[in-house]
PDB file of C-alpha atoms in Angstrom:
ATOM      1  CA  MET F   1      19.069 -10.945  26.253  1.00  0.00           C
ATOM      2  CA  ASP F   2      15.923 -12.711  25.119  1.00  0.00           C
ATOM      3  CA  LYS F   3      13.653 -11.551  22.295  1.00  0.00           C
ATOM      4  CA  LYS F   4      10.691 -10.764  24.528  1.00  0.00           C
ATOM      5  CA  LEU F   5      12.702  -8.424  26.764  1.00  0.00           C
ATOM      6  CA  LEU F   6      14.361  -6.683  23.782  1.00  0.00           C
ATOM      7  CA  ARG F   7      10.964  -6.220  22.150  1.00  0.00           C
ATOM      8  CA  THR F   8       9.568  -4.622  25.321  1.00  0.00           C
ATOM      9  CA  GLN F   9      12.583  -2.331  25.831  1.00  0.00           C
ATOM     10  CA  VAL F  10      12.630  -1.019  22.264  1.00  0.00           C
ATOM     11  CA  ARG F  11       8.846  -0.524  22.209  1.00  0.00           C
ATOM     12  CA  HIS F  12       9.196   1.547  25.382  1.00  0.00           C
ATOM     13  CA  SER F  13      11.911   3.695  23.731  1.00  0.00           C
ATOM     14  CA  LEU F  14       9.759   4.163  20.614  1.00  0.00           C
ATOM     15  CA  GLN F  15       6.915   5.566  22.729  1.00  0.00           C
ATOM     16  CA  LYS F  16       9.240   8.358  23.900  1.00  0.00           C
ATOM     17  CA  ILE F  17       9.839   9.776  20.390  1.00  0.00           C
ATOM     18  CA  ASP F  18       8.036  13.107  20.104  1.00  0.00           C
ATOM     19  CA  ALA F  19       5.712  13.721  17.136  1.00  0.00           C
ATOM     20  CA  GLU F  20       7.988  16.190  15.343  1.00  0.00           C
ATOM     21  CA  GLN F  21      11.050  13.918  15.577  1.00  0.00           C
ATOM     22  CA  PHE F  22       8.959  10.914  14.519  1.00  0.00           C
ATOM     23  CA  GLU F  23       7.755  12.713  11.390  1.00  0.00           C
ATOM     24  CA  LEU F  24      11.214  14.024  10.479  1.00  0.00           C
ATOM     25  CA  SER F  25      12.893  10.626  10.964  1.00  0.00           C
ATOM     26  CA  SER F  26      10.165   8.867   8.938  1.00  0.00           C
ATOM     27  CA  LEU F  27      10.677  11.385   6.117  1.00  0.00           C
ATOM     28  CA  ASN F  28      14.465  10.831   6.110  1.00  0.00           C
ATOM     29  CA  ILE F  29      13.938   7.054   5.960  1.00  0.00           C
ATOM     30  CA  LYS F  30      11.505   7.505   3.057  1.00  0.00           C
ATOM     31  CA  LYS F  31      14.042   9.654   1.136  1.00  0.00           C
ATOM     32  CA  LEU F  32      16.757   6.994   1.515  1.00  0.00           C
ATOM     33  CA  LEU F  33      14.336   4.213   0.547  1.00  0.00           C
ATOM     34  CA  PHE F  34      13.424   5.912  -2.736  1.00  0.00           C
ATOM     35  CA  ARG F  35      17.104   6.025  -3.732  1.00  0.00           C
ATOM     36  CA  GLU F  36      17.282   2.221  -3.733  1.00  0.00           C
ATOM     37  CA  PRO F  37      17.505   0.508  -7.163  1.00  0.00           C
ATOM     38  CA  SER F  38      15.081  -2.225  -6.043  1.00  0.00           C
ATOM     39  CA  ILE F  39      12.442   0.442  -5.371  1.00  0.00           C
ATOM     40  CA  ILE F  40      13.265   2.475  -8.479  1.00  0.00           C
ATOM     41  CA  LYS F  41      13.197  -0.575 -10.792  1.00  0.00           C
ATOM     42  CA  GLY F  42      10.704  -2.781  -8.943  1.00  0.00           C
ATOM     43  CA  LYS F  43       7.147  -2.918 -10.246  1.00  0.00           C
ATOM     44  CA  THR F  44       5.447  -4.601  -7.273  1.00  0.00           C
ATOM     45  CA  ILE F  45       6.358  -3.580  -3.717  1.00  0.00           C
ATOM     46  CA  ALA F  46       5.043  -5.346  -0.606  1.00  0.00           C
ATOM     47  CA  ILE F  47       4.673  -3.234   2.527  1.00  0.00           C
ATOM     48  CA  THR F  48       2.684  -3.229   5.770  1.00  0.00           C
ATOM     49  CA  ILE F  49       0.395  -0.451   6.982  1.00  0.00           C
ATOM     50  CA  SER F  50       2.287   1.171   9.855  1.00  0.00           C
ATOM     51  CA  ASN F  51       0.763   1.199  13.305  1.00  0.00           C
ATOM     52  CA  LYS F  52       1.441   3.674  16.121  1.00  0.00           C
ATOM     53  CA  GLN F  53       5.210   4.163  16.601  1.00  0.00           C
ATOM     54  CA  GLU F  54       6.379   2.340  13.468  1.00  0.00           C
ATOM     55  CA  VAL F  55       8.099   4.191  10.620  1.00  0.00           C
ATOM     56  CA  ASP F  56       5.242   5.870   8.725  1.00  0.00           C
ATOM     57  CA  THR F  57       4.492   3.719   5.667  1.00  0.00           C
ATOM     58  CA  LYS F  58       1.346   5.507   4.487  1.00  0.00           C
ATOM     59  CA  LYS F  59       3.382   8.355   2.996  1.00  0.00           C
ATOM     60  CA  ILE F  60       5.677   5.777   1.372  1.00  0.00           C
ATOM     61  CA  ILE F  61       2.660   4.012  -0.145  1.00  0.00           C
ATOM     62  CA  GLU F  62       1.292   7.300  -1.514  1.00  0.00           C
ATOM     63  CA  SER F  63       4.644   7.977  -3.196  1.00  0.00           C
ATOM     64  CA  LEU F  64       4.750   4.441  -4.624  1.00  0.00           C
ATOM     65  CA  TRP F  65       1.305   5.000  -6.145  1.00  0.00           C
ATOM     66  CA  GLN F  66       2.511   8.290  -7.661  1.00  0.00           C
ATOM     67  CA  LEU F  67       5.336   6.335  -9.298  1.00  0.00           C
ATOM     68  CA  LYS F  68       2.731   3.890 -10.715  1.00  0.00           C
ATOM     69  CA  LYS F  69       4.018   0.991  -8.605  1.00  0.00           C
ATOM     70  CA  LYS F  70       1.769  -1.892  -7.624  1.00  0.00           C
ATOM     71  CA  VAL F  71       1.460  -1.797  -3.808  1.00  0.00           C
ATOM     72  CA  VAL F  72       0.642  -5.047  -2.036  1.00  0.00           C
ATOM     73  CA  VAL F  73      -0.225  -5.349   1.653  1.00  0.00           C
ATOM     74  CA  PRO F  74      -0.352  -8.465   3.864  1.00  0.00           C
ATOM     75  CA  LYS F  75      -3.426 -10.215   5.191  1.00  0.00           C
ATOM     76  CA  CYS F  76      -2.685 -12.597   8.076  1.00  0.00           C
ATOM     77  CA  ASN F  77      -4.518 -15.798   8.890  1.00  0.00           C
ATOM     78  CA  SER F  78      -4.177 -16.384  12.650  1.00  0.00           C
ATOM     79  CA  LYS F  79      -5.439 -19.989  12.415  1.00  0.00           C
ATOM     80  CA  ASP F  80      -2.425 -21.322  10.508  1.00  0.00           C
ATOM     81  CA  ARG F  81      -0.103 -18.278  10.890  1.00  0.00           C
ATOM     82  CA  SER F  82      -0.021 -17.834   7.123  1.00  0.00           C
ATOM     83  CA  MET F  83       0.035 -14.571   5.183  1.00  0.00           C
ATOM     84  CA  LYS F  84      -1.053 -13.483   1.700  1.00  0.00           C
ATOM     85  CA  PHE F  85      -0.526 -10.182  -0.099  1.00  0.00           C
ATOM     86  CA  TYR F  86      -3.285  -8.215  -1.833  1.00  0.00           C
ATOM     87  CA  GLU F  87      -2.952  -5.189  -4.092  1.00  0.00           C
ATOM     88  CA  ILE F  88      -4.420  -1.954  -2.729  1.00  0.00           C
ATOM     89  CA  GLU F  89      -5.046   1.087  -4.904  1.00  0.00           C
ATOM     90  CA  HIS F  90      -6.445   3.319  -2.143  1.00  0.00           C
ATOM     91  CA  PHE F  91      -6.634   3.207   1.646  1.00  0.00           C
ATOM     92  CA  ASN F  92     -10.395   2.600   1.771  1.00  0.00           C
ATOM     93  CA  GLN F  93      -9.672  -0.964   0.594  1.00  0.00           C
ATOM     94  CA  LEU F  94      -8.313  -1.638   4.086  1.00  0.00           C
ATOM     95  CA  GLU F  95     -10.228  -2.998   7.055  1.00  0.00           C
ATOM     96  CA  ASN F  96      -9.477  -2.848  10.775  1.00  0.00           C
ATOM     97  CA  VAL F  97      -8.654  -6.236  12.278  1.00  0.00           C
ATOM     98  CA  TYR F  98      -7.388  -7.388  15.703  1.00  0.00           C
ATOM     99  CA  MET F  99      -5.257  -4.959  17.772  1.00  0.00           C
ATOM    100  CA  ASP F 100      -6.433  -2.109  15.486  1.00  0.00           C
ATOM    101  CA  LEU F 101      -4.171  -3.270  12.649  1.00  0.00           C
ATOM    102  CA  GLN F 102      -5.154  -2.436   9.087  1.00  0.00           C
ATOM    103  CA  GLU F 103      -5.190  -5.158   6.459  1.00  0.00           C
ATOM    104  CA  PRO F 104      -6.566  -5.399   2.909  1.00  0.00           C
ATOM    105  CA  ASN F 105     -10.169  -6.465   2.516  1.00  0.00           C
ATOM    106  CA  PRO F 106      -9.945  -9.589   0.269  1.00  0.00           C
ATOM    107  CA  GLU F 107     -13.440  -8.898  -1.086  1.00  0.00           C
ATOM    108  CA  CYS F 108     -12.327  -5.739  -2.886  1.00  0.00           C
ATOM    109  CA  THR F 109      -8.623  -6.429  -3.555  1.00  0.00           C
ATOM    110  CA  GLN F 110      -6.638  -8.726  -5.835  1.00  0.00           C
ATOM    111  CA  LEU F 111      -4.438 -11.558  -4.479  1.00  0.00           C
ATOM    112  CA  VAL F 112      -0.772 -11.279  -5.557  1.00  0.00           C
ATOM    113  CA  HIS F 113       1.534 -14.331  -5.499  1.00  0.00           C
ATOM    114  CA  PRO F 114       5.139 -14.320  -4.137  1.00  0.00           C
ATOM    115  CA  GLU F 115       6.731 -14.667  -7.588  1.00  0.00           C
ATOM    116  CA  GLU F 116       4.996 -11.437  -8.718  1.00  0.00           C
ATOM    117  CA  ILE F 117       6.576  -9.361  -5.911  1.00  0.00           C
ATOM    118  CA  ASP F 118       9.914  -7.610  -6.553  1.00  0.00           C
ATOM    119  CA  CYS F 119      10.641  -6.294  -3.079  1.00  0.00           C
ATOM    120  CA  ILE F 120       9.218  -6.839   0.400  1.00  0.00           C
ATOM    121  CA  ILE F 121       9.573  -4.175   3.077  1.00  0.00           C
ATOM    122  CA  VAL F 122       9.738  -6.369   6.161  1.00  0.00           C
ATOM    123  CA  PRO F 123       8.497  -4.989   9.480  1.00  0.00           C
ATOM    124  CA  GLY F 124      10.099  -5.543  12.871  1.00  0.00           C
ATOM    125  CA  ILE F 125      10.796  -4.016  16.254  1.00  0.00           C
ATOM    126  CA  VAL F 126      14.500  -4.719  16.810  1.00  0.00           C
ATOM    127  CA  PHE F 127      17.227  -5.139  14.169  1.00  0.00           C
ATOM    128  CA  ASP F 128      20.960  -5.670  13.864  1.00  0.00           C
ATOM    129  CA  LYS F 129      23.293  -4.607  11.048  1.00  0.00           C
ATOM    130  CA  LYS F 130      23.466  -8.151   9.696  1.00  0.00           C
ATOM    131  CA  GLY F 131      19.743  -7.934   8.849  1.00  0.00           C
ATOM    132  CA  TYR F 132      18.358 -10.122  11.606  1.00  0.00           C
ATOM    133  CA  ARG F 133      15.232  -8.829  13.286  1.00  0.00           C
ATOM    134  CA  ILE F 134      12.787  -9.379  16.069  1.00  0.00           C
ATOM    135  CA  GLY F 135       9.243  -9.127  14.769  1.00  0.00           C
ATOM    136  CA  TYR F 136       5.969  -9.192  16.606  1.00  0.00           C
ATOM    137  CA  GLY F 137       6.212 -12.853  17.553  1.00  0.00           C
ATOM    138  CA  GLY F 138       3.743 -14.364  15.078  1.00  0.00           C
ATOM    139  CA  GLY F 139       6.284 -15.858  12.670  1.00  0.00           C
ATOM    140  CA  TYR F 140       4.168 -14.837   9.654  1.00  0.00           C
ATOM    141  CA  TYR F 141       7.036 -13.226   7.738  1.00  0.00           C
ATOM    142  CA  ASP F 142       9.584 -15.991   8.327  1.00  0.00           C
ATOM    143  CA  ARG F 143       7.101 -18.505   6.903  1.00  0.00           C
ATOM    144  CA  TYR F 144       6.347 -16.334   3.876  1.00  0.00           C
ATOM    145  CA  LEU F 145       9.974 -15.344   3.207  1.00  0.00           C
ATOM    146  CA  SER F 146      11.077 -18.982   3.095  1.00  0.00           C
ATOM    147  CA  ARG F 147       9.499 -19.130  -0.389  1.00  0.00           C
ATOM    148  CA  PHE F 148      10.446 -15.641  -1.604  1.00  0.00           C
ATOM    149  CA  ASP F 149      13.680 -14.780  -3.406  1.00  0.00           C
ATOM    150  CA  GLY F 150      13.326 -11.062  -4.137  1.00  0.00           C
ATOM    151  CA  MET F 151      14.804  -8.071  -2.308  1.00  0.00           C
ATOM    152  CA  LEU F 152      14.166  -7.692   1.437  1.00  0.00           C
ATOM    153  CA  ILE F 153      14.352  -4.257   3.059  1.00  0.00           C
ATOM    154  CA  SER F 154      13.537  -3.169   6.595  1.00  0.00           C
ATOM    155  CA  LEU F 155      12.914   0.365   7.843  1.00  0.00           C
ATOM    156  CA  ALA F 156      13.831   1.358  11.391  1.00  0.00           C
ATOM    157  CA  PHE F 157      14.695   4.275  13.615  1.00  0.00           C
ATOM    158  CA  ASN F 158      18.300   4.236  14.871  1.00  0.00           C
ATOM    159  CA  LEU F 159      17.151   3.356  18.379  1.00  0.00           C
ATOM    160  CA  GLN F 160      15.746   0.065  17.024  1.00  0.00           C
ATOM    161  CA  VAL F 161      19.198  -1.101  15.879  1.00  0.00           C
ATOM    162  CA  ILE F 162      21.319  -3.119  18.310  1.00  0.00           C
ATOM    163  CA  ASP F 163      24.645  -4.971  17.984  1.00  0.00           C
ATOM    164  CA  ASP F 164      23.301  -8.489  17.861  1.00  0.00           C
ATOM    165  CA  VAL F 165      19.767  -9.881  17.615  1.00  0.00           C
ATOM    166  CA  PRO F 166      19.259 -13.388  19.065  1.00  0.00           C
ATOM    167  CA  LYS F 167      18.540 -15.632  16.090  1.00  0.00           C
ATOM    168  CA  GLU F 168      17.129 -19.058  15.341  1.00  0.00           C
ATOM    169  CA  SER F 169      17.729 -21.399  12.415  1.00  0.00           C
ATOM    170  CA  PHE F 170      14.483 -20.430  10.638  1.00  0.00           C
ATOM    171  CA  ASP F 171      15.071 -16.635  10.873  1.00  0.00           C
ATOM    172  CA  ILE F 172      15.488 -15.013   7.474  1.00  0.00           C
ATOM    173  CA  PRO F 173      17.565 -11.811   7.498  1.00  0.00           C
ATOM    174  CA  VAL F 174      16.866  -8.795   5.281  1.00  0.00           C
ATOM    175  CA  ASP F 175      19.273  -7.486   2.603  1.00  0.00           C
ATOM    176  CA  LEU F 176      19.089  -3.797   3.528  1.00  0.00           C
ATOM    177  CA  LEU F 177      18.223  -1.867   6.670  1.00  0.00           C
ATOM    178  CA  ILE F 178      17.345   1.806   6.250  1.00  0.00           C
ATOM    179  CA  THR F 179      17.389   4.190   9.211  1.00  0.00           C
ATOM    180  CA  GLU F 180      16.976   7.965   9.371  1.00  0.00           C
ATOM    181  CA  THR F 181      20.758   8.408   8.953  1.00  0.00           C
ATOM    182  CA  GLU F 182      22.033   5.534   6.811  1.00  0.00           C
ATOM    183  CA  THR F 183      21.412   2.617   4.486  1.00  0.00           C
ATOM    184  CA  ILE F 184      23.013  -0.515   5.927  1.00  0.00           C
ATOM    185  CA  ASP F 185      24.087  -3.267   3.518  1.00  0.00           C
ATOM    186  CA  CYS F 186      23.182  -6.273   5.679  1.00  0.00           C
ATOM    187  CA  LEU F 187      24.057  -8.757   2.937  1.00  0.00           C
ATOM    188  CA  GLN F 188      27.613  -7.386   2.779  1.00  0.00           C
ATOM    189  CA  ASN F 189      27.876  -7.368   6.581  1.00  0.00           C
ATOM    190  CA  ARG F 190      26.930 -11.066   6.687  1.00  0.00           C
ATOM    191  CA  LYS F 191      29.480 -11.896   3.955  1.00  0.00           C
ATOM    192  CA  GLU F 192      32.237 -10.103   5.879  1.00  0.00           C
ATOM    193  CA  LEU F 193      31.278 -11.973   9.030  1.00  0.00           C
ATOM    194  CA  ASN F 194      31.475 -15.322   7.257  1.00  0.00           C
ATOM    195  CA  SER F 195      34.715 -14.647   5.357  1.00  0.00           C
TER     196      SER F 195
END
């Protein structure tokens, strides 16, 4: 099955989650995330601002601030499909951009370079247990991750996880995938597959 069709199917399924289930599942994912050593020990965490039916990241960000972590959020440049991360200390440092997405306002936030980031929470729509994902089609993350060597984590509802995501040579898989019921060691799954 091609990426476009998978993306459409999973998005359709996400729209069917009722508000109560969505909130409960997001909370369970958050609890599992905060058990991870890379989150406990990491000083600078990169994360997107969730939109519509994505796992709620605003509550995660609030908890990261409470733990005195530096929270950095991506700003995308559609001209060259590049992405930079800026530190936010409160949500009013965000601005609404295309498709009602929220990104940091560079005029009131500080640029943070890849080598300063300990862990990136990588967004996506469809995932497999080896850590491969289907994103939103822009390729921003794959470009950025090609020069990042820290921890990569993705958050997803169980219905977003399939057996096998179609992949290309430039796709960079994540190390961990956290759902509402489990933490999946994608790195280990890839090692087992290759052994």
